[in-house]
XYZ file of C-alpha atoms in Angstrom:
424
model
C -7.586 -17.406 -14.979
C -5.071 -17.070 -12.134
C -4.536 -13.355 -12.800
C -8.290 -12.760 -12.976
C -8.871 -14.649 -9.715
C -6.107 -12.736 -7.935
C -7.254 -9.307 -9.055
C -10.897 -10.112 -8.257
C -10.070 -11.482 -4.803
C -7.794 -8.546 -3.988
C -10.454 -6.001 -4.955
C -13.155 -7.923 -3.072
C -11.101 -7.956 0.130
C -10.124 -4.308 -0.345
C -13.735 -3.144 -0.352
C -15.072 -5.769 2.037
C -12.827 -4.496 4.817
C -14.132 -0.935 4.559
C -17.653 -1.562 5.931
C -16.223 -4.270 8.210
C -13.868 -1.906 10.004
C -16.646 0.676 9.961
C -18.829 -1.673 12.026
C -16.189 -1.541 14.762
C -15.362 2.160 14.822
C -18.474 4.062 13.688
C -20.317 3.482 16.999
C -17.266 4.839 18.839
C -17.074 8.077 16.855
C -20.735 8.594 15.955
C -22.436 7.878 12.655
C -22.194 11.285 10.988
C -21.039 11.843 7.391
C -17.745 13.302 8.650
C -16.655 9.970 10.127
C -17.233 8.108 6.877
C -15.589 10.899 4.864
C -12.481 10.581 7.071
C -12.443 6.820 6.501
C -12.785 7.343 2.747
C -9.883 9.787 2.815
C -7.726 7.187 4.584
C -8.644 4.486 2.071
C -7.936 6.756 -0.907
C -4.577 7.924 0.451
C -3.492 4.364 1.193
C -4.660 3.303 -2.259
C -2.416 6.046 -3.631
C 0.451 4.662 -1.533
C -0.109 1.183 -2.933
C -0.177 2.450 -6.508
C 2.968 4.518 -5.894
C 4.718 1.446 -4.512
C 3.631 -0.576 -7.552
C 4.924 2.089 -9.933
C 8.300 2.726 -8.329
C 9.044 -0.921 -7.544
C 8.250 -1.817 -11.152
C 10.379 0.914 -12.695
C 13.170 1.355 -10.126
C 13.923 -2.154 -8.867
C 15.315 -5.129 -10.696
C 12.915 -8.067 -11.182
C 14.494 -10.175 -8.438
C 14.540 -7.263 -5.981
C 10.894 -6.310 -6.470
C 9.805 -9.952 -6.200
C 11.593 -10.372 -2.865
C 10.283 -7.047 -1.545
C 6.683 -7.841 -2.428
C 6.920 -11.328 -0.947
C 8.177 -9.822 2.331
C 5.291 -7.323 2.407
C 2.742 -10.066 1.738
C 4.030 -12.158 4.639
C 4.232 -9.110 6.919
C 0.584 -8.330 6.170
C -0.378 -11.843 7.284
C 1.571 -11.354 10.512
C -0.697 -8.411 11.449
C -3.895 -10.491 11.446
C -6.467 -10.172 12.931
C -7.445 -6.633 11.994
C -10.032 -6.083 14.745
C -9.321 -2.930 16.818
C -9.102 -3.271 20.592
C -11.035 -1.233 23.148
C -7.911 0.835 23.824
C -8.652 2.679 20.581
C -11.968 4.025 21.864
C -11.782 7.848 21.838
C -11.727 10.099 24.870
C -14.201 13.002 24.969
C -11.464 15.569 24.293
C -9.739 13.560 21.537
C -9.547 14.882 17.980
C -11.781 12.317 16.216
C -10.245 12.756 12.761
C -6.690 12.138 13.975
C -7.827 9.249 16.180
C -9.620 7.548 13.295
C -6.599 7.885 11.011
C -4.231 6.479 13.659
C -6.583 3.578 14.415
C -6.957 2.634 10.764
C -3.210 2.878 10.175
C -2.341 0.642 13.125
C -5.008 -2.012 12.583
C -5.347 -2.055 8.827
C -2.484 -0.096 7.284
C -0.145 -2.747 5.868
C -2.796 -5.313 4.793
C -4.745 -2.570 3.030
C -1.580 -1.201 1.414
C -0.665 -4.642 0.076
C -4.174 -5.212 -1.278
C -4.151 -1.794 -2.932
C -1.147 -2.795 -5.051
C -3.148 -5.583 -6.704
C -4.593 -3.650 -9.638
C -1.431 -2.228 -11.208
C 0.901 -5.061 -10.177
C -1.236 -7.952 -11.403
C -1.957 -6.130 -14.655
C 1.770 -5.508 -15.057
C 2.517 -9.194 -14.439
C -0.197 -10.123 -16.946
C 1.207 -7.735 -19.570
C 4.675 -9.147 -18.954
C 3.484 -12.741 -19.423
C 1.081 -12.014 -22.305
C 2.414 -8.978 -24.217
C -0.053 -9.528 -27.074
C -3.104 -9.115 -24.813
C -4.546 -5.971 -23.238
C -4.486 -5.937 -19.423
C -7.018 -3.120 -19.064
C -10.095 -5.363 -18.905
C -8.672 -6.718 -15.657
C -9.332 -3.274 -14.193
C -13.016 -3.702 -15.017
C -12.904 -7.082 -13.244
C -11.200 -5.432 -10.282
C -14.012 -2.905 -9.950
C -16.575 -5.696 -10.322
C -14.990 -7.410 -7.317
C -15.161 -4.131 -5.412
C -18.825 -3.672 -6.310
C -19.779 -7.210 -5.278
C -17.965 -6.757 -1.963
C -19.782 -3.503 -1.369
C -23.218 -4.960 -2.118
C -22.746 -8.369 -0.493
C -21.709 -6.961 2.870
C -25.031 -5.447 4.029
C -27.174 -8.139 2.408
C -25.198 -11.273 3.325
C -22.122 -10.974 5.524
C -23.540 -8.461 7.978
C -26.740 -10.449 8.478
C -25.196 -13.934 8.737
C -21.950 -13.407 10.676
C -20.848 -11.598 13.807
C -18.200 -8.896 13.536
C -15.516 -11.248 14.861
C -16.515 -13.992 12.424
C -16.451 -11.512 9.540
C -12.930 -10.449 10.504
C -11.833 -14.092 10.736
C -13.209 -14.949 7.287
C -11.582 -11.824 5.882
C -8.265 -12.993 7.333
C -8.583 -16.363 5.608
C -9.381 -14.528 2.387
C -6.139 -12.586 2.784
C -4.249 -15.875 3.161
C -5.778 -17.127 -0.113
C -4.889 -13.830 -1.777
C -1.239 -14.076 -0.693
C -1.037 -17.593 -2.164
C -2.561 -16.395 -5.451
C -0.117 -13.472 -5.587
C 2.827 -15.808 -5.115
C 1.609 -18.023 -7.958
C 1.115 -14.976 -10.207
C 4.658 -13.757 -9.566
C 6.040 -17.193 -10.386
C 3.887 -17.618 -13.505
C 4.701 -14.156 -14.883
C 8.400 -14.879 -14.486
C 8.150 -18.281 -16.181
C 5.932 -17.095 -19.055
C 7.683 -13.772 -19.641
C 9.103 -13.575 -23.192
C 12.390 -12.238 -21.807
C 12.876 -15.454 -19.839
C 12.692 -17.445 -23.052
C 15.124 -15.416 -25.154
C 18.260 -17.319 -24.221
C 17.349 -20.979 -24.100
C 20.048 -23.667 -24.532
C 18.510 -24.886 -27.771
C 18.309 -21.431 -29.289
C 22.063 -20.955 -29.048
C 22.650 -23.634 -31.719
C 21.239 -22.298 -34.982
C 20.641 -24.401 -38.039
C 21.900 -23.174 -41.433
C 18.290 -22.611 -42.400
C 17.681 -20.331 -39.457
C 20.706 -18.224 -40.352
C 19.174 -17.247 -43.685
C 16.594 -14.903 -42.221
C 14.740 -12.211 -44.043
C 15.685 -8.559 -43.459
C 12.344 -8.040 -41.706
C 13.034 -10.785 -39.189
C 16.553 -9.424 -38.635
C 15.136 -6.037 -37.683
C 12.483 -7.591 -35.452
C 14.915 -9.832 -33.610
C 17.473 -7.055 -33.303
C 14.865 -4.905 -31.607
C 14.027 -7.744 -29.222
C 17.671 -8.354 -28.452
C 18.262 -4.691 -27.719
C 15.656 -4.882 -24.986
C 16.316 -8.278 -23.509
C 19.936 -9.271 -23.744
C 23.394 -7.840 -23.491
C 26.710 -8.977 -24.852
C 27.045 -11.592 -22.137
C 23.740 -13.227 -22.975
C 22.004 -11.962 -19.834
C 19.220 -9.392 -19.661
C 20.738 -6.003 -20.330
C 17.850 -4.120 -18.772
C 14.345 -4.629 -17.567
C 11.985 -3.753 -20.453
C 9.518 -2.326 -17.941
C 11.918 0.514 -17.208
C 12.285 1.503 -20.876
C 8.922 2.487 -22.331
C 7.555 5.369 -24.398
C 7.057 8.645 -22.553
C 3.660 10.308 -22.322
C 2.820 14.000 -22.585
C 2.350 16.359 -19.660
C -1.197 17.067 -20.838
C -2.069 13.374 -20.647
C -0.637 13.140 -17.138
C -2.653 16.147 -15.975
C -5.845 14.707 -17.438
C -5.116 11.317 -15.832
C -5.037 13.269 -12.558
C -7.911 15.712 -13.101
C -10.561 13.316 -14.431
C -10.493 10.866 -11.478
C -10.141 13.802 -9.053
C -13.354 15.274 -10.422
C -15.154 11.922 -10.133
C -13.908 11.540 -6.551
C -15.127 15.022 -5.584
C -18.539 14.276 -7.070
C -18.741 10.902 -5.301
C -18.035 12.304 -1.844
C -19.993 15.519 -2.370
C -23.039 13.599 -3.592
C -22.792 11.202 -0.645
C -22.618 14.120 1.782
C -25.554 15.839 0.096
C -27.762 12.752 0.256
C -26.874 12.046 3.890
C -27.499 15.656 4.930
C -30.740 16.307 3.058
C -32.264 12.814 3.070
C -30.971 10.558 5.869
C -27.801 8.987 7.256
C -28.513 5.382 6.294
C -26.116 2.789 4.807
C -28.042 2.679 1.518
C -27.282 6.327 0.810
C -23.517 5.889 1.015
C -23.550 2.493 -0.708
C -25.575 3.743 -3.696
C -23.186 6.533 -4.826
C -20.128 4.320 -4.387
C -21.823 1.503 -6.323
C -22.597 3.873 -9.207
C -19.025 5.170 -9.124
C -17.628 1.624 -9.383
C -20.175 0.654 -12.035
C -18.961 3.488 -14.262
C -15.408 2.140 -13.991
C -16.603 -1.379 -14.877
C -18.527 -0.213 -17.935
C -15.858 2.139 -19.279
C -12.898 -0.211 -18.839
C -14.663 -3.360 -20.051
C -14.921 -2.369 -23.706
C -14.471 0.856 -25.726
C -17.922 0.550 -27.279
C -19.731 1.254 -23.988
C -18.713 4.924 -23.989
C -19.192 7.403 -26.837
C -18.485 11.122 -26.309
C -21.462 12.539 -28.223
C -24.320 10.690 -26.451
C -22.717 11.126 -23.056
C -21.977 14.769 -23.780
C -25.700 15.309 -24.318
C -26.487 13.237 -21.232
C -24.031 15.383 -19.258
C -25.928 18.539 -20.192
C -29.181 16.943 -19.011
C -27.549 15.623 -15.822
C -26.053 18.993 -14.903
C -29.435 20.616 -15.440
C -31.182 17.978 -13.323
C -28.781 18.340 -10.405
C -28.958 22.146 -10.603
C -32.751 21.897 -10.435
C -32.545 19.595 -7.391
C -30.110 21.966 -5.678
C -32.442 24.915 -6.238
C -35.475 23.028 -4.908
C -33.566 21.709 -1.887
C -35.534 19.898 0.808
C -38.827 20.954 -0.814
C -38.223 18.295 -3.459
C -39.605 14.805 -2.847
C -37.037 12.369 -1.438
C -37.178 9.983 -4.375
C -36.659 12.868 -6.786
C -33.625 14.058 -4.815
C -32.130 10.566 -4.838
C -32.853 10.137 -8.557
C -31.427 13.535 -9.531
C -28.242 13.305 -7.482
C -27.588 9.633 -8.248
C -28.329 9.996 -11.953
C -26.136 13.077 -12.174
C -23.294 11.314 -10.382
C -23.464 8.290 -12.688
C -23.432 10.347 -15.889
C -20.573 12.538 -14.652
C -18.538 9.488 -13.608
C -19.192 7.854 -16.985
C -17.855 10.979 -18.698
C -14.781 11.198 -16.452
C -13.928 7.497 -16.613
C -14.894 7.116 -20.277
C -12.541 9.912 -21.304
C -9.918 8.492 -18.960
C -10.098 5.137 -20.733
C -9.801 6.802 -24.131
C -6.561 8.425 -22.911
C -5.069 5.165 -21.591
C -1.412 4.581 -22.508
C 0.473 1.602 -23.830
C 0.501 -1.233 -21.238
C 4.172 -0.532 -20.562
C 3.055 2.720 -18.898
C 0.087 1.349 -16.989
C 1.624 1.796 -13.524
C 2.074 5.530 -14.254
C -1.517 5.659 -15.459
C -2.932 3.995 -12.356
C -0.711 6.050 -10.067
C -2.219 9.228 -11.478
C -5.730 7.782 -11.133
C -5.097 7.021 -7.460
C -3.523 10.452 -6.934
C -6.581 12.075 -8.465
C -8.900 10.077 -6.214
C -6.916 11.046 -3.122
C -6.788 14.688 -4.235
C -10.557 14.767 -4.625
C -11.037 13.150 -1.222
C -8.645 15.629 0.390
C -10.539 18.547 -1.107
C -13.936 17.369 0.178
C -12.786 16.118 3.592
C -10.194 18.765 4.506
C -10.092 21.817 2.244
C -13.794 22.389 1.594
C -14.761 22.741 5.292
C -11.919 25.241 5.750
C -12.352 27.292 2.582
C -16.079 27.200 1.813
C -18.817 28.833 3.865
C -21.352 26.129 2.982
C -21.541 22.757 1.219
C -20.587 24.014 -2.229
C -18.203 21.201 -3.204
C -20.916 19.539 -5.307
C -21.394 22.766 -7.266
C -17.665 23.036 -7.954
C -17.454 19.362 -8.905
C -20.242 19.708 -11.465
C -18.619 22.811 -12.944
C -15.255 21.052 -13.141
C -16.799 18.033 -14.872
C -18.306 20.193 -17.597
C -15.067 22.116 -18.118
C -12.977 18.936 -18.269
C -15.263 17.391 -20.871
C -14.944 20.484 -23.064
C -11.172 20.544 -22.557
C -10.712 16.887 -23.479
C -12.905 17.209 -26.560
C -11.005 20.299 -27.733
C -7.643 18.739 -26.877
C -8.285 15.453 -28.713
C -11.511 15.628 -30.743
C -10.433 12.695 -32.891
C -9.060 10.591 -30.068
C -8.889 7.045 -31.347
C -9.925 4.256 -29.045
C -7.303 1.565 -28.927
C -8.290 -1.914 -29.976
C -8.674 -4.529 -27.228
C -5.253 -5.959 -28.061
C -3.455 -2.611 -28.019
C-alpha cells in the first residue's frame, strides 16, 4: 500500500505541476502550440534525467550511498518551494522565447520535477527488492493513472476552485507528503529486503536437522549466498548490480517504440491545435489517450493482443490518412475523432509491444531509462528537428509510417513473443 501511494502521489504531482506552471507562463509567452511544445520538451528531457539518475544510482552506488544521495535530493527539492515564477522572468520583446522558457522552468521547477520523475523506476525497484516474488510492473499502470487523474482534475476542479497561488501552495504541501512517503519506502525496502535477512543471529546456529539438507536446497541456498554474502558474512555485492543482460535489439525497440508514441502525441496535438482550435481540451485529450494506453497495456497482459490491434492499426492509419487528405474541409468532430482514434490505436500498439518486451524486474531501471529516452527523442524531433528539416507539418505522416514499420518489425522479430505471467 505504501509503495502504491508513493508512486501514485509522485505521478499526480508530476503532471499536476505541468498545467499549473503553464498558467503562470503561457500568458507571458503567448498561447501558441510552440510554447506548449517547448514545455513538453522540457518535461520529457527532465523525465529522462530522473530515469537516468534512478538507473545509475541503482547500479553504480552502494545501497547506503544511494539512500543518502536520494534523501539529500528530496530535502533540497523542499528547500526550493514555492515554485511560482517571479515577474523578473517575464520576457523582453527581443528575447528568444524558447531559451527563456527553458531557463525559467529549470530555475523554478528543475530539482522538484527531477526528484518526482525518479519515482516510477525507483519505487518499483524498491518494491522488487522488498517483494522479489511479485511483479512491479503494475505499479507503472498505477503511476500513469495518477498522471491521468492529475491531468483531468486540474481544469475541472483545481483551476476553478483555487487561485494560482493557492494551487502552488497545495502542490508544495503535496510534495512534503511525497517526501515523507519516499523516506518510509526507502526504510521499508531496506528492512524487508531478503538480503537483509540472510545473516540473522539465529540463523548462524544450525540444528542437526537443518544440516541434513537435500541437494536441491543446497544448490538453491548456494545460489543465494553467492549473491548476498561474502566470506566475512557481509553482503559481497549488491544484487541489483548483477542481473541478466538484454539484447541490443531489445534496447533499440525499448527506445524506438516510446519515441514513435511521443512523436505521434505531439504531432497529433499540433495538428488539432492548428486545424481546429487552440483550446485546453485539444491538448488534454491527446495526452489523456496517451496515458490511458500506458495504463491499459501495463495493467495486465490480456488487454493487448497483437492480431486485433494489428487490424485496428490498419484501420487507424487509413482513417488518419483520409483526414489528412480532406484537411479543413472535414467536419471538426470528424477531425477530432480520426486523429484521436488514430493516436490511441497507435499508442496501444507501441506500448502493448513495449510491455511484451519488458525484461526481468532486475533490469527495470534500464527498461524505463530507454522509455524516457525514447519519449525525449520524440519530443526533440517534433519541437526542434522537424521545424528545421521539414518544409511543412509532416511529422504526423512520418510518425504514422514509423508506427506501421515498427509493428511489422516487432512481429517479424518475435512472432511468438510470450507474455510473462504477472509474477514474472
